[in-house]
Amino acid sequence: MQPVEGRARTFARREWGPLLTDVRAALTARTWRAVPVTLAAVCLTGLFQLVQNRSWGYGPVQAIGSVRAEDPLGPAFLRTPLSLFVPALDLPVWGALAQILIVFGIAEICLGRARMLLVAYMATLAGTTYARIGVALGPDGPLGLPAADAHIVDTGPSAAVVGLAVVVCCRYRAWLTMGLMIAAMVVEVIVKSNLAGKEHLAAIAAVLLGYAAAAAYRTAAAQWWSDPPEGSRFGAPPIRSSTLRRGPLQRLSWRKARSIARARERGRER
């Protein structure tokens, strides 16, 4: 029987080996140039933290990046992208910076910049949307929220971090890691039912649905291209040698052949 240490090493290699290999290769080849969006996000978060802690800066930061469930829908959606980079005032900023640096960096390498930003925005938007739905449902149901939560300033990268971590786990089939992370979010909501915990679950649900839809689309597209339906105008035509063409007109270009055919028809009419 394989010793416990060997089994743990085998599990770690199977669960995280491909992920660590890709991250190490990208950082070795390009160093910090592999994660420029992540570094920009870290700098932007640090800048917002410095500005909002000044007497003159709190108002402008809240105006461009603060989201509450009670806010009108249009301005809230416009502020949502920047709300990722506004640290929560009641939490230490180093936690937000570490989350962005590690999880955003891994996602930028493994998913690509555009997909990373799309997933981060989708997760944050799902949390913001859920807050409105939860307040509307009220505190009686399991998915509801108390009316006081509508006044809570909802900022920070936590929902985006959770969503990106789930998608990276799906991408590299790290199923146990993803399961443990989702279980931890569920336990958090059970132990302390608050807005942040339920938003994390909403973000997880949104990105899982998005990932499943994208995977189904890729599968259907690959199947369609490999076996296009009868009569489709797509796909390459069969290649035939010109020596096998039956008539002399078929050895000419289609414009020349058409002009010769028309001349012959006019001759018959005369």
Short mmCIF file of C-alpha atoms in Angstrom, two decimals:
data_model
loop_
_atom_site.label_atom_id
_atom_site.label_comp_id
_atom_site.label_asym_id
_atom_site.label_seq_id
_atom_site.Cartn_x
_atom_site.Cartn_y
_atom_site.Cartn_z
CA MET A 1 0.00 0.00 0.00
CA GLN A 2 1.27 3.47 -0.88
CA PRO A 3 2.22 5.51 2.21
CA VAL A 4 0.13 8.52 3.23
CA GLU A 5 2.80 10.96 2.10
CA GLY A 6 2.96 9.34 -1.32
CA ARG A 7 -0.82 9.39 -1.72
CA ALA A 8 -0.93 13.05 -0.72
CA ARG A 9 1.78 13.86 -3.26
CA THR A 10 -0.05 11.93 -5.97
CA PHE A 11 -3.29 13.72 -5.17
CA ALA A 12 -1.60 17.14 -5.18
CA ARG A 13 0.04 16.39 -8.52
CA ARG A 14 -3.25 15.28 -10.04
CA GLU A 15 -5.31 18.12 -8.54
CA TRP A 16 -2.95 21.07 -8.97
CA GLY A 17 -0.10 19.82 -11.17
CA PRO A 18 -1.30 21.12 -14.57
CA LEU A 19 -2.34 24.44 -13.02
CA LEU A 20 1.01 25.00 -11.29
CA THR A 21 2.87 23.95 -14.43
CA ASP A 22 1.09 26.55 -16.57
CA VAL A 23 1.51 29.30 -13.97
CA ARG A 24 5.20 28.53 -13.44
CA ALA A 25 5.89 28.40 -17.18
CA ALA A 26 4.18 31.76 -17.80
CA LEU A 27 5.93 33.52 -14.91
CA THR A 28 9.31 32.03 -15.87
CA ALA A 29 8.99 33.08 -19.50
CA ARG A 30 7.44 36.55 -19.05
CA THR A 31 7.81 37.40 -15.31
CA TRP A 32 5.51 40.32 -14.41
CA ARG A 33 4.50 40.82 -18.06
CA ALA A 34 2.36 37.67 -17.75
CA VAL A 35 -0.08 39.43 -15.40
CA PRO A 36 -0.29 43.13 -16.35
CA VAL A 37 -4.05 43.40 -15.68
CA THR A 38 -3.62 41.85 -12.24
CA LEU A 39 -0.85 44.27 -11.31
CA ALA A 40 -2.95 47.18 -12.55
CA ALA A 41 -5.86 45.93 -10.42
CA VAL A 42 -3.62 45.73 -7.34
CA CYS A 43 -2.37 49.28 -7.91
CA LEU A 44 -5.90 50.59 -8.51
CA THR A 45 -7.18 48.94 -5.32
CA GLY A 46 -4.31 50.40 -3.31
CA LEU A 47 -4.97 53.83 -4.81
CA PHE A 48 -8.68 53.68 -3.95
CA GLN A 49 -7.79 52.65 -0.40
CA LEU A 50 -5.47 55.63 0.03
CA VAL A 51 -7.92 58.10 -1.47
CA GLN A 52 -11.06 56.95 0.36
CA ASN A 53 -9.30 57.26 3.72
CA ARG A 54 -8.75 60.98 3.11
CA SER A 55 -11.38 63.50 4.08
CA TRP A 56 -11.47 64.87 0.54
CA GLY A 57 -11.43 61.47 -1.19
CA TYR A 58 -14.18 59.44 0.45
CA GLY A 59 -17.02 61.17 -1.41
CA PRO A 60 -15.57 60.85 -4.94
CA VAL A 61 -14.65 57.18 -4.44
CA GLN A 62 -18.14 56.39 -3.20
CA ALA A 63 -19.64 58.28 -6.14
CA ILE A 64 -17.82 56.23 -8.76
CA GLY A 65 -17.45 52.84 -7.07
CA SER A 66 -20.00 52.44 -4.28
CA VAL A 67 -22.94 50.08 -4.85
CA ARG A 68 -25.97 49.59 -2.60
CA ALA A 69 -29.12 47.57 -3.17
CA GLU A 70 -31.18 50.72 -2.69
CA ASP A 71 -29.42 52.58 -5.52
CA PRO A 72 -31.15 53.03 -8.90
CA LEU A 73 -30.40 50.16 -11.25
CA GLY A 74 -28.60 52.14 -13.97
CA PRO A 75 -26.03 53.93 -11.80
CA ALA A 76 -25.45 50.76 -9.78
CA PHE A 77 -24.57 48.76 -12.89
CA LEU A 78 -22.29 51.55 -14.11
CA ARG A 79 -20.44 51.56 -10.78
CA THR A 80 -20.18 47.77 -10.55
CA PRO A 81 -16.92 47.36 -12.57
CA LEU A 82 -15.05 49.84 -10.37
CA SER A 83 -16.65 48.49 -7.19
CA LEU A 84 -14.34 45.46 -7.55
CA PHE A 85 -11.37 47.66 -6.74
CA VAL A 86 -12.86 49.66 -3.85
CA PRO A 87 -11.86 47.84 -0.63
CA ALA A 88 -14.46 47.43 2.08
CA LEU A 89 -13.81 49.88 4.91
CA ASP A 90 -14.46 47.29 7.63
CA LEU A 91 -11.89 44.78 6.30
CA PRO A 92 -8.06 44.99 6.12
CA VAL A 93 -6.90 46.12 2.71
CA TRP A 94 -4.03 43.63 2.59
CA GLY A 95 -6.59 40.84 2.36
CA ALA A 96 -8.13 42.34 -0.77
CA LEU A 97 -4.71 42.99 -2.30
CA ALA A 98 -3.58 39.40 -1.63
CA GLN A 99 -6.78 37.98 -3.13
CA ILE A 100 -6.41 40.05 -6.28
CA LEU A 101 -2.71 39.31 -6.70
CA ILE A 102 -3.02 35.54 -6.29
CA VAL A 103 -6.43 34.66 -7.73
CA PHE A 104 -6.57 37.32 -10.45
CA GLY A 105 -2.98 36.49 -11.42
CA ILE A 106 -3.66 32.76 -11.76
CA ALA A 107 -6.87 33.45 -13.68
CA GLU A 108 -5.16 35.88 -16.06
CA ILE A 109 -2.56 33.25 -16.93
CA CYS A 110 -4.96 30.30 -17.14
CA LEU A 111 -8.04 31.93 -18.66
CA GLY A 112 -6.66 34.92 -20.53
CA ARG A 113 -7.23 38.61 -19.83
CA ALA A 114 -10.57 39.04 -21.59
CA ARG A 115 -12.11 35.92 -20.07
CA MET A 116 -10.77 36.80 -16.63
CA LEU A 117 -12.40 40.24 -16.74
CA LEU A 118 -15.64 38.77 -18.09
CA VAL A 119 -15.90 36.20 -15.29
CA ALA A 120 -14.96 38.76 -12.61
CA TYR A 121 -17.62 41.19 -13.83
CA MET A 122 -20.22 38.43 -14.16
CA ALA A 123 -19.61 37.26 -10.59
CA THR A 124 -19.74 40.78 -9.17
CA LEU A 125 -22.85 41.63 -11.18
CA ALA A 126 -24.53 38.44 -9.96
CA GLY A 127 -23.85 39.45 -6.35
CA THR A 128 -25.18 42.97 -6.92
CA THR A 129 -28.31 41.63 -8.62
CA TYR A 130 -28.90 39.07 -5.87
CA ALA A 131 -28.76 41.79 -3.19
CA ARG A 132 -31.73 43.52 -4.82
CA ILE A 133 -33.66 40.28 -5.19
CA GLY A 134 -32.88 39.21 -1.60
CA VAL A 135 -34.08 42.52 -0.14
CA ALA A 136 -37.26 42.27 -2.22
CA LEU A 137 -37.90 38.72 -0.93
CA GLY A 138 -37.54 39.81 2.68
CA PRO A 139 -35.92 38.10 5.68
CA ASP A 140 -38.47 35.27 6.01
CA GLY A 141 -37.28 33.03 3.17
CA PRO A 142 -33.91 31.24 2.98
CA LEU A 143 -32.86 33.38 0.01
CA GLY A 144 -34.12 36.65 1.43
CA LEU A 145 -32.34 39.52 3.15
CA PRO A 146 -33.45 42.03 5.77
CA ALA A 147 -34.39 45.50 4.55
CA ALA A 148 -31.40 47.00 6.39
CA ASP A 149 -29.05 45.25 3.94
CA ALA A 150 -30.23 47.61 1.21
CA HIS A 151 -28.17 50.38 2.86
CA ILE A 152 -24.93 48.36 3.09
CA VAL A 153 -22.08 49.55 0.87
CA ASP A 154 -21.32 46.53 -1.29
CA THR A 155 -17.77 46.81 -2.64
CA GLY A 156 -14.62 44.71 -2.82
CA PRO A 157 -13.22 41.89 -4.97
CA SER A 158 -14.47 38.92 -2.93
CA ALA A 159 -17.31 37.86 -5.26
CA ALA A 160 -15.03 38.15 -8.31
CA VAL A 161 -12.30 36.18 -6.51
CA VAL A 162 -14.71 33.35 -5.65
CA GLY A 163 -16.09 33.25 -9.19
CA LEU A 164 -12.65 33.19 -10.80
CA ALA A 165 -11.44 30.46 -8.44
CA VAL A 166 -14.42 28.27 -9.35
CA VAL A 167 -13.90 28.74 -13.10
CA VAL A 168 -10.17 27.97 -12.83
CA CYS A 169 -11.00 24.80 -10.88
CA CYS A 170 -13.45 23.78 -13.61
CA ARG A 171 -10.90 24.56 -16.32
CA TYR A 172 -8.27 22.30 -14.71
CA ARG A 173 -10.73 19.73 -13.30
CA ALA A 174 -9.72 20.38 -9.70
CA TRP A 175 -13.07 19.06 -8.52
CA LEU A 176 -12.17 18.42 -4.89
CA THR A 177 -10.73 21.92 -4.46
CA MET A 178 -13.85 23.44 -5.99
CA GLY A 179 -16.11 21.27 -3.81
CA LEU A 180 -14.29 22.26 -0.64
CA MET A 181 -14.47 25.92 -1.57
CA ILE A 182 -18.21 25.78 -2.27
CA ALA A 183 -18.76 23.84 0.97
CA ALA A 184 -16.87 26.54 2.87
CA MET A 185 -19.13 29.23 1.36
CA VAL A 186 -22.24 27.26 2.34
CA VAL A 187 -20.96 26.80 5.90
CA GLU A 188 -20.23 30.53 6.06
CA VAL A 189 -23.84 31.32 5.17
CA ILE A 190 -25.18 28.77 7.67
CA VAL A 191 -23.00 30.00 10.52
CA LYS A 192 -23.30 33.71 9.73
CA SER A 193 -26.09 34.54 7.33
CA ASN A 194 -25.07 37.90 5.91
CA LEU A 195 -25.09 39.75 2.62
CA ALA A 196 -21.49 38.92 1.67
CA GLY A 197 -21.85 35.17 2.16
CA LYS A 198 -25.04 34.93 0.11
CA GLU A 199 -23.52 37.08 -2.63
CA HIS A 200 -20.64 34.62 -2.83
CA LEU A 201 -23.09 31.77 -3.42
CA ALA A 202 -24.88 33.85 -6.07
CA ALA A 203 -21.54 34.50 -7.79
CA ILE A 204 -20.70 30.78 -7.74
CA ALA A 205 -24.08 29.87 -9.23
CA ALA A 206 -23.74 32.49 -11.98
CA VAL A 207 -20.26 31.47 -13.11
CA LEU A 208 -21.11 27.75 -13.00
CA LEU A 209 -24.14 28.36 -15.23
CA GLY A 210 -22.02 30.48 -17.56
CA TYR A 211 -19.27 27.85 -17.71
CA ALA A 212 -21.78 25.06 -18.40
CA ALA A 213 -23.42 27.10 -21.17
CA ALA A 214 -20.05 27.88 -22.78
CA ALA A 215 -19.01 24.21 -22.60
CA ALA A 216 -22.30 23.09 -24.18
CA TYR A 217 -21.88 25.65 -26.96
CA ARG A 218 -18.33 24.51 -27.70
CA THR A 219 -19.43 20.88 -27.81
CA ALA A 220 -22.35 21.63 -30.12
CA ALA A 221 -20.19 23.79 -32.41
CA ALA A 222 -17.48 21.12 -32.64
CA GLN A 223 -20.08 18.46 -33.45
CA TRP A 224 -21.71 20.70 -36.07
CA TRP A 225 -18.43 21.42 -37.86
CA SER A 226 -17.36 17.78 -37.77
CA ASP A 227 -20.72 16.63 -39.18
CA PRO A 228 -22.57 19.56 -40.83
CA PRO A 229 -26.27 19.05 -41.62
CA GLU A 230 -27.41 17.97 -45.07
CA GLY A 231 -27.60 20.83 -47.55
CA SER A 232 -25.45 23.21 -45.51
CA ARG A 233 -23.53 25.75 -47.57
CA PHE A 234 -20.59 25.60 -45.17
CA GLY A 235 -17.73 23.17 -45.38
CA ALA A 236 -15.08 22.60 -48.03
CA PRO A 237 -16.27 21.25 -51.40
CA PRO A 238 -14.77 18.00 -52.69
CA ILE A 239 -11.47 18.47 -54.50
CA ARG A 240 -11.32 17.08 -58.03
CA SER A 241 -8.55 17.13 -60.57
CA SER A 242 -9.14 19.22 -63.69
CA THR A 243 -8.27 16.20 -65.83
CA LEU A 244 -11.39 14.43 -64.55
CA ARG A 245 -13.75 17.22 -65.61
CA ARG A 246 -16.04 16.09 -68.33
CA GLY A 247 -16.30 19.06 -70.70
CA PRO A 248 -13.88 21.59 -72.12
CA LEU A 249 -15.87 24.46 -70.63
CA GLN A 250 -15.24 23.08 -67.15
CA ARG A 251 -11.51 23.59 -67.60
CA LEU A 252 -12.08 27.35 -67.97
CA SER A 253 -12.91 29.95 -65.39
CA TRP A 254 -16.60 30.28 -64.60
CA ARG A 255 -16.81 33.78 -66.17
CA LYS A 256 -15.26 32.60 -69.44
CA ALA A 257 -17.40 29.48 -69.51
CA ARG A 258 -20.55 31.53 -68.93
CA SER A 259 -19.71 33.96 -71.75
CA ILE A 260 -19.08 31.08 -74.19
CA ALA A 261 -22.32 29.38 -73.18
CA ARG A 262 -24.29 32.60 -73.72
CA ALA A 263 -22.69 33.07 -77.17
CA ARG A 264 -23.74 29.55 -78.14
CA GLU A 265 -27.32 30.19 -77.00
CA ARG A 266 -27.52 33.36 -79.08
CA GLY A 267 -26.24 31.40 -82.09
CA ARG A 268 -28.97 28.77 -81.67
CA GLU A 269 -31.66 31.47 -81.46
CA ARG A 270 -30.57 32.92 -84.78
#
